[in-house]
Amino acid sequence: MGGLLKEIYKSRALYLFISPFYLLFLIFSVFPIFFSMYLSVQKWDGIGEMTYVGFGNFTYMFTDPTFWQALVNNIALWILGNAPQLICALVVAFLINMTIVKYKGFFRIAYFLPNITSMVAVVIIFQSLFGSEYGLINFLLQKIGLPRIDWFSSSFGSRTAIAAMIGWRYMGYNAIIYLAGLQRIPRDLYEAAVIDGATTAQTFFRISLPLLKPIILFTVMMSTIGGFQIFTEPQVLAGTQSPYPGTDTIVLYMFREGFNYQHYGYAAAVSWVLFVIIGLLSIINWKFFNRSDD
């Protein structure tokens, strides 16, 4: 211990230069984590004194039907918004990686652009596309003889609109990650498969897919984390009114409890339950992929 302190003292100038980052990290990242943990067992409106309530916030949460409905909405949006776009991203990456495809750089940029577009702008555009009166989707439906759909009056319609936004924004991002993984697979494997008479589908399922498992696990985990933190899409979509049916997510519920009703202790408890849910799902994903390796 004494030796370590001496080494730190000898390099004090270097530690001084990097200290601002660690100080900011401690203040804005580490401290809020422990403070929210403490706050989750308190009742506090943000101004007065805190009152210790033990697990009262958690007990109330598990008996609140709004919380469970928000959890159901979140799971539905997570599945609708992530499962199709991850599959599409994998197929797109495989197609771009084929030797017959030219201008790969152009496709990389084109597919990545939606990810750097402002989420608020994306929501406004999709709000117009799914508009019940003058939306482009309803216009096309009527052109092929189908009835108009009031997308934002039902859970399925609202979730479909949000899932489309998520898919449009993150499909290209995940495709770029898959493409990077595909380019690390030796070309020899594909050439040997072609010589043996393997079809494109066989090379995809027998070579690309098994060797991409670590990358797929990464994207599934990141999609799980992002899928349970959906906030901007339903919030901007509904504007100042209540969330559309089926789009009241856990983060929206937590935000409303904390910043609209000043139930900061209860909101902190919700955040920790959300952390546990995401952690459990990540472990399940990790176990599933490891098991499939066996």
PDB file of C-alpha atoms in Angstrom:
ATOM      1  CA  MET A   1       0.000   0.000   0.000  1.00  0.00           C
ATOM      2  CA  GLY A   2       2.840   2.326   0.919  1.00  0.00           C
ATOM      3  CA  GLY A   3       4.564   1.531  -2.390  1.00  0.00           C
ATOM      4  CA  LEU A   4       1.414   2.282  -4.334  1.00  0.00           C
ATOM      5  CA  LEU A   5       0.982   5.634  -2.638  1.00  0.00           C
ATOM      6  CA  LYS A   6       4.629   6.483  -3.379  1.00  0.00           C
ATOM      7  CA  GLU A   7       4.095   5.649  -7.062  1.00  0.00           C
ATOM      8  CA  ILE A   8       0.973   7.813  -7.138  1.00  0.00           C
ATOM      9  CA  TYR A   9       2.868  10.663  -5.475  1.00  0.00           C
ATOM     10  CA  LYS A  10       5.709  10.359  -8.009  1.00  0.00           C
ATOM     11  CA  SER A  11       3.213  10.579 -10.875  1.00  0.00           C
ATOM     12  CA  ARG A  12       1.046  13.238  -9.223  1.00  0.00           C
ATOM     13  CA  ALA A  13       1.318  15.601 -12.195  1.00  0.00           C
ATOM     14  CA  LEU A  14      -0.164  12.974 -14.521  1.00  0.00           C
ATOM     15  CA  TYR A  15      -2.958  12.149 -12.076  1.00  0.00           C
ATOM     16  CA  LEU A  16      -3.696  15.844 -11.746  1.00  0.00           C
ATOM     17  CA  PHE A  17      -4.234  16.157 -15.492  1.00  0.00           C
ATOM     18  CA  ILE A  18      -6.675  13.248 -15.680  1.00  0.00           C
ATOM     19  CA  SER A  19      -8.448  14.086 -12.419  1.00  0.00           C
ATOM     20  CA  PRO A  20     -11.195  16.323 -14.010  1.00  0.00           C
ATOM     21  CA  PHE A  21     -12.624  13.328 -15.854  1.00  0.00           C
ATOM     22  CA  TYR A  22     -12.747  11.183 -12.725  1.00  0.00           C
ATOM     23  CA  LEU A  23     -14.197  13.993 -10.630  1.00  0.00           C
ATOM     24  CA  LEU A  24     -16.987  14.540 -13.171  1.00  0.00           C
ATOM     25  CA  PHE A  25     -17.508  10.789 -13.415  1.00  0.00           C
ATOM     26  CA  LEU A  26     -17.852  10.515  -9.632  1.00  0.00           C
ATOM     27  CA  ILE A  27     -20.223  13.484  -9.398  1.00  0.00           C
ATOM     28  CA  PHE A  28     -22.483  12.781 -12.397  1.00  0.00           C
ATOM     29  CA  SER A  29     -22.325   8.974 -12.685  1.00  0.00           C
ATOM     30  CA  VAL A  30     -21.303   7.242  -9.455  1.00  0.00           C
ATOM     31  CA  PHE A  31     -23.011   9.551  -6.960  1.00  0.00           C
ATOM     32  CA  PRO A  32     -26.460   9.430  -8.708  1.00  0.00           C
ATOM     33  CA  ILE A  33     -26.358   5.625  -8.650  1.00  0.00           C
ATOM     34  CA  PHE A  34     -25.890   5.421  -4.887  1.00  0.00           C
ATOM     35  CA  PHE A  35     -28.192   8.369  -4.230  1.00  0.00           C
ATOM     36  CA  SER A  36     -31.021   6.760  -6.246  1.00  0.00           C
ATOM     37  CA  MET A  37     -30.479   3.546  -4.281  1.00  0.00           C
ATOM     38  CA  TYR A  38     -30.875   5.504  -1.035  1.00  0.00           C
ATOM     39  CA  LEU A  39     -33.812   7.469  -2.460  1.00  0.00           C
ATOM     40  CA  SER A  40     -35.705   4.321  -3.459  1.00  0.00           C
ATOM     41  CA  VAL A  41     -36.504   3.584   0.209  1.00  0.00           C
ATOM     42  CA  GLN A  42     -37.507   7.171   0.985  1.00  0.00           C
ATOM     43  CA  LYS A  43     -40.556   9.317   0.404  1.00  0.00           C
ATOM     44  CA  TRP A  44     -39.423  12.695  -0.931  1.00  0.00           C
ATOM     45  CA  ASP A  45     -40.989  15.492  -2.951  1.00  0.00           C
ATOM     46  CA  GLY A  46     -37.635  17.086  -3.811  1.00  0.00           C
ATOM     47  CA  ILE A  47     -37.885  19.953  -1.296  1.00  0.00           C
ATOM     48  CA  GLY A  48     -38.898  18.812   2.192  1.00  0.00           C
ATOM     49  CA  GLU A  49     -37.340  16.235   4.464  1.00  0.00           C
ATOM     50  CA  MET A  50     -37.095  12.647   3.375  1.00  0.00           C
ATOM     51  CA  THR A  51     -39.172  10.013   5.131  1.00  0.00           C
ATOM     52  CA  TYR A  52     -37.912   6.464   5.387  1.00  0.00           C
ATOM     53  CA  VAL A  53     -40.541   4.039   4.016  1.00  0.00           C
ATOM     54  CA  GLY A  54     -38.462   0.872   3.647  1.00  0.00           C
ATOM     55  CA  PHE A  55     -39.770  -1.287   0.807  1.00  0.00           C
ATOM     56  CA  GLY A  56     -43.053   0.647   0.722  1.00  0.00           C
ATOM     57  CA  ASN A  57     -42.289   2.126  -2.711  1.00  0.00           C
ATOM     58  CA  PHE A  58     -41.652  -1.330  -4.135  1.00  0.00           C
ATOM     59  CA  THR A  59     -44.763  -2.797  -2.498  1.00  0.00           C
ATOM     60  CA  TYR A  60     -46.919  -0.042  -3.944  1.00  0.00           C
ATOM     61  CA  MET A  61     -45.315  -0.470  -7.375  1.00  0.00           C
ATOM     62  CA  PHE A  62     -46.088  -4.183  -7.552  1.00  0.00           C
ATOM     63  CA  THR A  63     -49.743  -3.506  -6.708  1.00  0.00           C
ATOM     64  CA  ASP A  64     -50.096  -0.632  -9.180  1.00  0.00           C
ATOM     65  CA  PRO A  65     -51.842  -1.821 -12.394  1.00  0.00           C
ATOM     66  CA  THR A  66     -50.383   1.157 -14.306  1.00  0.00           C
ATOM     67  CA  PHE A  67     -46.878  -0.168 -13.674  1.00  0.00           C
ATOM     68  CA  TRP A  68     -47.783  -3.628 -14.974  1.00  0.00           C
ATOM     69  CA  GLN A  69     -49.493  -2.147 -18.021  1.00  0.00           C
ATOM     70  CA  ALA A  70     -46.362  -0.070 -18.717  1.00  0.00           C
ATOM     71  CA  LEU A  71     -44.274  -3.244 -18.439  1.00  0.00           C
ATOM     72  CA  VAL A  72     -46.545  -5.069 -20.908  1.00  0.00           C
ATOM     73  CA  ASN A  73     -46.376  -2.097 -23.300  1.00  0.00           C
ATOM     74  CA  ASN A  74     -42.591  -2.073 -23.009  1.00  0.00           C
ATOM     75  CA  ILE A  75     -42.265  -5.785 -23.761  1.00  0.00           C
ATOM     76  CA  ALA A  76     -44.597  -5.462 -26.763  1.00  0.00           C
ATOM     77  CA  LEU A  77     -42.642  -2.487 -28.143  1.00  0.00           C
ATOM     78  CA  TRP A  78     -39.345  -4.244 -27.485  1.00  0.00           C
ATOM     79  CA  ILE A  79     -40.408  -7.312 -29.461  1.00  0.00           C
ATOM     80  CA  LEU A  80     -42.118  -5.389 -32.284  1.00  0.00           C
ATOM     81  CA  GLY A  81     -39.361  -2.813 -32.577  1.00  0.00           C
ATOM     82  CA  ASN A  82     -36.294  -4.991 -32.261  1.00  0.00           C
ATOM     83  CA  ALA A  83     -36.861  -8.554 -33.452  1.00  0.00           C
ATOM     84  CA  PRO A  84     -37.793  -7.668 -37.092  1.00  0.00           C
ATOM     85  CA  GLN A  85     -35.112  -4.986 -37.451  1.00  0.00           C
ATOM     86  CA  LEU A  86     -32.342  -7.264 -36.125  1.00  0.00           C
ATOM     87  CA  ILE A  87     -33.298  -9.968 -38.638  1.00  0.00           C
ATOM     88  CA  CYS A  88     -33.467  -7.417 -41.475  1.00  0.00           C
ATOM     89  CA  ALA A  89     -30.110  -5.932 -40.397  1.00  0.00           C
ATOM     90  CA  LEU A  90     -28.504  -9.362 -40.560  1.00  0.00           C
ATOM     91  CA  VAL A  91     -29.849 -10.029 -44.052  1.00  0.00           C
ATOM     92  CA  VAL A  92     -28.834  -6.563 -45.292  1.00  0.00           C
ATOM     93  CA  ALA A  93     -25.305  -6.981 -43.906  1.00  0.00           C
ATOM     94  CA  PHE A  94     -24.994 -10.381 -45.572  1.00  0.00           C
ATOM     95  CA  LEU A  95     -26.124  -8.954 -48.925  1.00  0.00           C
ATOM     96  CA  ILE A  96     -23.744  -5.975 -48.728  1.00  0.00           C
ATOM     97  CA  ASN A  97     -20.890  -8.311 -47.855  1.00  0.00           C
ATOM     98  CA  MET A  98     -21.385 -10.369 -51.024  1.00  0.00           C
ATOM     99  CA  THR A  99     -18.618  -9.996 -53.584  1.00  0.00           C
ATOM    100  CA  ILE A 100     -21.035  -9.093 -56.398  1.00  0.00           C
ATOM    101  CA  VAL A 101     -22.190  -5.964 -54.524  1.00  0.00           C
ATOM    102  CA  LYS A 102     -20.317  -2.801 -55.503  1.00  0.00           C
ATOM    103  CA  TYR A 103     -20.147   0.577 -53.743  1.00  0.00           C
ATOM    104  CA  LYS A 104     -20.129  -0.932 -50.255  1.00  0.00           C
ATOM    105  CA  GLY A 105     -19.004   2.401 -48.775  1.00  0.00           C
ATOM    106  CA  PHE A 106     -22.110   4.115 -50.134  1.00  0.00           C
ATOM    107  CA  PHE A 107     -24.384   1.482 -48.585  1.00  0.00           C
ATOM    108  CA  ARG A 108     -22.588   1.777 -45.235  1.00  0.00           C
ATOM    109  CA  ILE A 109     -23.186   5.540 -45.154  1.00  0.00           C
ATOM    110  CA  ALA A 110     -26.764   5.267 -46.453  1.00  0.00           C
ATOM    111  CA  TYR A 111     -27.772   2.703 -43.840  1.00  0.00           C
ATOM    112  CA  PHE A 112     -26.030   4.525 -40.997  1.00  0.00           C
ATOM    113  CA  LEU A 113     -27.547   7.953 -41.728  1.00  0.00           C
ATOM    114  CA  PRO A 114     -30.900   7.295 -39.959  1.00  0.00           C
ATOM    115  CA  ASN A 115     -29.010   6.565 -36.736  1.00  0.00           C
ATOM    116  CA  ILE A 116     -27.536  10.078 -36.596  1.00  0.00           C
ATOM    117  CA  THR A 117     -30.823  11.768 -37.480  1.00  0.00           C
ATOM    118  CA  SER A 118     -32.517  13.646 -34.670  1.00  0.00           C
ATOM    119  CA  MET A 119     -35.031  11.394 -32.927  1.00  0.00           C
ATOM    120  CA  VAL A 120     -37.487  14.252 -32.611  1.00  0.00           C
ATOM    121  CA  ALA A 121     -37.337  14.860 -36.382  1.00  0.00           C
ATOM    122  CA  VAL A 122     -37.863  11.139 -37.001  1.00  0.00           C
ATOM    123  CA  VAL A 123     -40.930  11.095 -34.758  1.00  0.00           C
ATOM    124  CA  ILE A 124     -42.457  14.110 -36.508  1.00  0.00           C
ATOM    125  CA  ILE A 125     -41.942  12.517 -39.944  1.00  0.00           C
ATOM    126  CA  PHE A 126     -43.461   9.197 -38.846  1.00  0.00           C
ATOM    127  CA  GLN A 127     -46.326  11.046 -37.203  1.00  0.00           C
ATOM    128  CA  SER A 128     -47.105  12.496 -40.630  1.00  0.00           C
ATOM    129  CA  LEU A 129     -46.688   9.140 -42.369  1.00  0.00           C
ATOM    130  CA  PHE A 130     -49.125   7.426 -39.992  1.00  0.00           C
ATOM    131  CA  GLY A 131     -51.570  10.338 -39.861  1.00  0.00           C
ATOM    132  CA  SER A 132     -55.196   9.155 -39.906  1.00  0.00           C
ATOM    133  CA  GLU A 133     -56.473  11.820 -42.347  1.00  0.00           C
ATOM    134  CA  TYR A 134     -53.585  12.750 -44.651  1.00  0.00           C
ATOM    135  CA  GLY A 135     -50.909  10.189 -43.825  1.00  0.00           C
ATOM    136  CA  LEU A 136     -48.987   8.532 -46.661  1.00  0.00           C
ATOM    137  CA  ILE A 137     -49.622   5.026 -45.280  1.00  0.00           C
ATOM    138  CA  ASN A 138     -53.390   5.491 -45.330  1.00  0.00           C
ATOM    139  CA  PHE A 139     -53.177   7.041 -48.806  1.00  0.00           C
ATOM    140  CA  LEU A 140     -51.392   3.936 -50.116  1.00  0.00           C
ATOM    141  CA  LEU A 141     -53.844   1.623 -48.315  1.00  0.00           C
ATOM    142  CA  GLN A 142     -56.780   3.358 -49.961  1.00  0.00           C
ATOM    143  CA  LYS A 143     -55.062   3.187 -53.365  1.00  0.00           C
ATOM    144  CA  ILE A 144     -55.007  -0.607 -53.147  1.00  0.00           C
ATOM    145  CA  GLY A 145     -58.602  -0.770 -51.940  1.00  0.00           C
ATOM    146  CA  LEU A 146     -58.025  -1.210 -48.202  1.00  0.00           C
ATOM    147  CA  PRO A 147     -59.785   0.871 -45.549  1.00  0.00           C
ATOM    148  CA  ARG A 148     -58.113   3.750 -43.758  1.00  0.00           C
ATOM    149  CA  ILE A 149     -56.635   2.977 -40.303  1.00  0.00           C
ATOM    150  CA  ASP A 150     -56.706   5.313 -37.338  1.00  0.00           C
ATOM    151  CA  TRP A 151     -53.241   4.257 -36.193  1.00  0.00           C
ATOM    152  CA  PHE A 152     -53.081   6.174 -32.941  1.00  0.00           C
ATOM    153  CA  SER A 153     -56.469   5.116 -31.557  1.00  0.00           C
ATOM    154  CA  SER A 154     -55.505   1.508 -30.820  1.00  0.00           C
ATOM    155  CA  SER A 155     -52.631  -0.209 -29.011  1.00  0.00           C
ATOM    156  CA  PHE A 156     -51.644  -2.204 -32.068  1.00  0.00           C
ATOM    157  CA  GLY A 157     -51.604   0.830 -34.379  1.00  0.00           C
ATOM    158  CA  SER A 158     -49.608   3.013 -31.973  1.00  0.00           C
ATOM    159  CA  ARG A 159     -47.104   0.258 -31.271  1.00  0.00           C
ATOM    160  CA  THR A 160     -46.724  -0.435 -34.996  1.00  0.00           C
ATOM    161  CA  ALA A 161     -45.888   3.235 -35.633  1.00  0.00           C
ATOM    162  CA  ILE A 162     -43.278   3.308 -32.841  1.00  0.00           C
ATOM    163  CA  ALA A 163     -41.838  -0.059 -33.908  1.00  0.00           C
ATOM    164  CA  ALA A 164     -41.455   1.318 -37.447  1.00  0.00           C
ATOM    165  CA  MET A 165     -39.516   4.317 -36.079  1.00  0.00           C
ATOM    166  CA  ILE A 166     -37.205   2.097 -34.044  1.00  0.00           C
ATOM    167  CA  GLY A 167     -36.659  -0.255 -36.957  1.00  0.00           C
ATOM    168  CA  TRP A 168     -35.945   2.555 -39.409  1.00  0.00           C
ATOM    169  CA  ARG A 169     -33.460   4.196 -37.050  1.00  0.00           C
ATOM    170  CA  TYR A 170     -31.518   1.199 -35.770  1.00  0.00           C
ATOM    171  CA  MET A 171     -31.660  -1.337 -38.599  1.00  0.00           C
ATOM    172  CA  GLY A 172     -28.771   0.320 -40.451  1.00  0.00           C
ATOM    173  CA  TYR A 173     -26.744   0.744 -37.257  1.00  0.00           C
ATOM    174  CA  ASN A 174     -27.011  -2.970 -36.485  1.00  0.00           C
ATOM    175  CA  ALA A 175     -26.352  -3.849 -40.140  1.00  0.00           C
ATOM    176  CA  ILE A 176     -23.019  -1.986 -39.942  1.00  0.00           C
ATOM    177  CA  ILE A 177     -22.082  -3.957 -36.807  1.00  0.00           C
ATOM    178  CA  TYR A 178     -23.018  -7.259 -38.490  1.00  0.00           C
ATOM    179  CA  LEU A 179     -21.105  -6.230 -41.605  1.00  0.00           C
ATOM    180  CA  ALA A 180     -17.963  -5.622 -39.532  1.00  0.00           C
ATOM    181  CA  GLY A 181     -18.400  -9.108 -38.054  1.00  0.00           C
ATOM    182  CA  LEU A 182     -18.953 -10.699 -41.471  1.00  0.00           C
ATOM    183  CA  GLN A 183     -15.807  -9.101 -42.859  1.00  0.00           C
ATOM    184  CA  ARG A 184     -13.759 -10.821 -40.142  1.00  0.00           C
ATOM    185  CA  ILE A 185     -14.886 -14.266 -41.366  1.00  0.00           C
ATOM    186  CA  PRO A 186     -12.157 -15.729 -43.629  1.00  0.00           C
ATOM    187  CA  ARG A 187     -13.088 -15.743 -47.318  1.00  0.00           C
ATOM    188  CA  ASP A 188     -11.585 -19.236 -47.584  1.00  0.00           C
ATOM    189  CA  LEU A 189     -14.621 -20.670 -45.822  1.00  0.00           C
ATOM    190  CA  TYR A 190     -17.031 -19.196 -48.364  1.00  0.00           C
ATOM    191  CA  GLU A 191     -14.835 -20.245 -51.310  1.00  0.00           C
ATOM    192  CA  ALA A 192     -14.589 -23.813 -49.987  1.00  0.00           C
ATOM    193  CA  ALA A 193     -18.364 -23.895 -49.518  1.00  0.00           C
ATOM    194  CA  VAL A 194     -18.949 -22.699 -53.099  1.00  0.00           C
ATOM    195  CA  ILE A 195     -16.548 -25.361 -54.444  1.00  0.00           C
ATOM    196  CA  ASP A 196     -18.521 -27.963 -52.469  1.00  0.00           C
ATOM    197  CA  GLY A 197     -21.711 -26.745 -54.132  1.00  0.00           C
ATOM    198  CA  ALA A 198     -23.258 -24.862 -51.193  1.00  0.00           C
ATOM    199  CA  THR A 199     -26.027 -22.405 -52.015  1.00  0.00           C
ATOM    200  CA  THR A 200     -26.154 -18.805 -50.757  1.00  0.00           C
ATOM    201  CA  ALA A 201     -28.721 -19.781 -48.129  1.00  0.00           C
ATOM    202  CA  GLN A 202     -26.526 -22.643 -46.921  1.00  0.00           C
ATOM    203  CA  THR A 203     -23.454 -20.414 -46.568  1.00  0.00           C
ATOM    204  CA  PHE A 204     -25.578 -17.933 -44.619  1.00  0.00           C
ATOM    205  CA  PHE A 205     -27.014 -20.476 -42.177  1.00  0.00           C
ATOM    206  CA  ARG A 206     -23.983 -22.802 -41.921  1.00  0.00           C
ATOM    207  CA  ILE A 207     -21.093 -20.293 -41.959  1.00  0.00           C
ATOM    208  CA  SER A 208     -22.149 -16.686 -41.409  1.00  0.00           C
ATOM    209  CA  LEU A 209     -24.765 -17.199 -38.724  1.00  0.00           C
ATOM    210  CA  PRO A 210     -22.743 -19.512 -36.384  1.00  0.00           C
ATOM    211  CA  LEU A 211     -19.613 -17.349 -36.603  1.00  0.00           C
ATOM    212  CA  LEU A 212     -21.606 -14.190 -35.918  1.00  0.00           C
ATOM    213  CA  LYS A 213     -23.073 -15.409 -32.620  1.00  0.00           C
ATOM    214  CA  PRO A 214     -20.944 -13.114 -30.387  1.00  0.00           C
ATOM    215  CA  ILE A 215     -21.913 -10.119 -32.544  1.00  0.00           C
ATOM    216  CA  ILE A 216     -25.583 -11.123 -32.516  1.00  0.00           C
ATOM    217  CA  LEU A 217     -25.448 -11.486 -28.730  1.00  0.00           C
ATOM    218  CA  PHE A 218     -24.021  -7.969 -28.474  1.00  0.00           C
ATOM    219  CA  THR A 219     -26.751  -6.461 -30.659  1.00  0.00           C
ATOM    220  CA  VAL A 220     -29.501  -8.364 -28.840  1.00  0.00           C
ATOM    221  CA  MET A 221     -28.215  -7.127 -25.476  1.00  0.00           C
ATOM    222  CA  MET A 222     -27.921  -3.539 -26.681  1.00  0.00           C
ATOM    223  CA  SER A 223     -31.398  -3.751 -28.202  1.00  0.00           C
ATOM    224  CA  THR A 224     -32.740  -5.094 -24.911  1.00  0.00           C
ATOM    225  CA  ILE A 225     -31.210  -2.207 -22.976  1.00  0.00           C
ATOM    226  CA  GLY A 226     -32.469   0.331 -25.513  1.00  0.00           C
ATOM    227  CA  GLY A 227     -35.864  -1.326 -25.872  1.00  0.00           C
ATOM    228  CA  PHE A 228     -36.602  -1.003 -22.165  1.00  0.00           C
ATOM    229  CA  GLN A 229     -35.527   2.634 -22.133  1.00  0.00           C
ATOM    230  CA  ILE A 230     -37.929   3.838 -24.830  1.00  0.00           C
ATOM    231  CA  PHE A 231     -38.929   7.365 -23.959  1.00  0.00           C
ATOM    232  CA  THR A 232     -38.535   9.915 -26.750  1.00  0.00           C
ATOM    233  CA  GLU A 233     -40.708   8.175 -29.340  1.00  0.00           C
ATOM    234  CA  PRO A 234     -43.966   7.891 -27.314  1.00  0.00           C
ATOM    235  CA  GLN A 235     -43.321  11.177 -25.511  1.00  0.00           C
ATOM    236  CA  VAL A 236     -42.865  13.289 -28.661  1.00  0.00           C
ATOM    237  CA  LEU A 237     -45.517  11.348 -30.562  1.00  0.00           C
ATOM    238  CA  ALA A 238     -48.212  12.173 -28.009  1.00  0.00           C
ATOM    239  CA  GLY A 239     -46.960  15.717 -27.334  1.00  0.00           C
ATOM    240  CA  THR A 240     -48.630  17.362 -24.338  1.00  0.00           C
ATOM    241  CA  GLN A 241     -51.476  14.847 -24.132  1.00  0.00           C
ATOM    242  CA  SER A 242     -51.416  11.407 -22.492  1.00  0.00           C
ATOM    243  CA  PRO A 243     -49.425   8.681 -24.292  1.00  0.00           C
ATOM    244  CA  TYR A 244     -51.294   6.937 -27.089  1.00  0.00           C
ATOM    245  CA  PRO A 245     -52.835   3.549 -26.222  1.00  0.00           C
ATOM    246  CA  GLY A 246     -50.228   0.849 -25.676  1.00  0.00           C
ATOM    247  CA  THR A 247     -47.246   3.240 -25.635  1.00  0.00           C
ATOM    248  CA  ASP A 248     -46.975   4.180 -21.945  1.00  0.00           C
ATOM    249  CA  THR A 249     -43.545   2.646 -21.228  1.00  0.00           C
ATOM    250  CA  ILE A 250     -41.796   2.140 -17.892  1.00  0.00           C
ATOM    251  CA  VAL A 251     -39.448   5.088 -18.433  1.00  0.00           C
ATOM    252  CA  LEU A 252     -42.426   7.334 -19.246  1.00  0.00           C
ATOM    253  CA  TYR A 253     -44.147   6.059 -16.113  1.00  0.00           C
ATOM    254  CA  MET A 254     -41.005   6.749 -14.060  1.00  0.00           C
ATOM    255  CA  PHE A 255     -40.587  10.219 -15.581  1.00  0.00           C
ATOM    256  CA  ARG A 256     -44.206  11.092 -14.843  1.00  0.00           C
ATOM    257  CA  GLU A 257     -43.974   9.918 -11.232  1.00  0.00           C
ATOM    258  CA  GLY A 258     -40.712  11.775 -10.651  1.00  0.00           C
ATOM    259  CA  PHE A 259     -41.064  15.044 -12.514  1.00  0.00           C
ATOM    260  CA  ASN A 260     -44.822  15.539 -12.817  1.00  0.00           C
ATOM    261  CA  TYR A 261     -45.949  14.276  -9.398  1.00  0.00           C
ATOM    262  CA  GLN A 262     -42.653  14.869  -7.487  1.00  0.00           C
ATOM    263  CA  HIS A 263     -42.591  11.288  -6.184  1.00  0.00           C
ATOM    264  CA  TYR A 264     -38.814  11.106  -6.390  1.00  0.00           C
ATOM    265  CA  GLY A 265     -38.432   8.166  -4.031  1.00  0.00           C
ATOM    266  CA  TYR A 266     -41.000   6.125  -5.904  1.00  0.00           C
ATOM    267  CA  ALA A 267     -39.427   7.019  -9.278  1.00  0.00           C
ATOM    268  CA  ALA A 268     -36.037   5.875  -7.939  1.00  0.00           C
ATOM    269  CA  ALA A 269     -37.596   2.552  -6.908  1.00  0.00           C
ATOM    270  CA  VAL A 270     -39.032   2.137 -10.442  1.00  0.00           C
ATOM    271  CA  SER A 271     -35.589   2.815 -11.914  1.00  0.00           C
ATOM    272  CA  TRP A 272     -34.045   0.042  -9.810  1.00  0.00           C
ATOM    273  CA  VAL A 273     -36.744  -2.443 -10.801  1.00  0.00           C
ATOM    274  CA  LEU A 274     -36.091  -1.504 -14.432  1.00  0.00           C
ATOM    275  CA  PHE A 275     -32.380  -2.120 -13.838  1.00  0.00           C
ATOM    276  CA  VAL A 276     -33.152  -5.599 -12.452  1.00  0.00           C
ATOM    277  CA  ILE A 277     -35.448  -6.439 -15.396  1.00  0.00           C
ATOM    278  CA  ILE A 278     -32.797  -5.422 -17.949  1.00  0.00           C
ATOM    279  CA  GLY A 279     -30.128  -7.326 -16.005  1.00  0.00           C
ATOM    280  CA  LEU A 280     -32.247 -10.506 -15.902  1.00  0.00           C
ATOM    281  CA  LEU A 281     -33.050 -10.314 -19.613  1.00  0.00           C
ATOM    282  CA  SER A 282     -29.361  -9.783 -20.425  1.00  0.00           C
ATOM    283  CA  ILE A 283     -28.435 -12.873 -18.378  1.00  0.00           C
ATOM    284  CA  ILE A 284     -31.153 -14.909 -20.141  1.00  0.00           C
ATOM    285  CA  ASN A 285     -29.836 -13.765 -23.537  1.00  0.00           C
ATOM    286  CA  TRP A 286     -26.275 -14.610 -22.546  1.00  0.00           C
ATOM    287  CA  LYS A 287     -27.292 -18.038 -21.240  1.00  0.00           C
ATOM    288  CA  PHE A 288     -29.346 -18.738 -24.356  1.00  0.00           C
ATOM    289  CA  PHE A 289     -26.487 -17.945 -26.726  1.00  0.00           C
ATOM    290  CA  ASN A 290     -23.952 -19.896 -24.634  1.00  0.00           C
ATOM    291  CA  ARG A 291     -26.302 -22.848 -24.521  1.00  0.00           C
ATOM    292  CA  SER A 292     -26.758 -22.756 -28.294  1.00  0.00           C
ATOM    293  CA  ASP A 293     -22.934 -22.889 -28.595  1.00  0.00           C
ATOM    294  CA  ASP A 294     -22.979 -26.241 -26.758  1.00  0.00           C
TER     295      ASP A 294
END
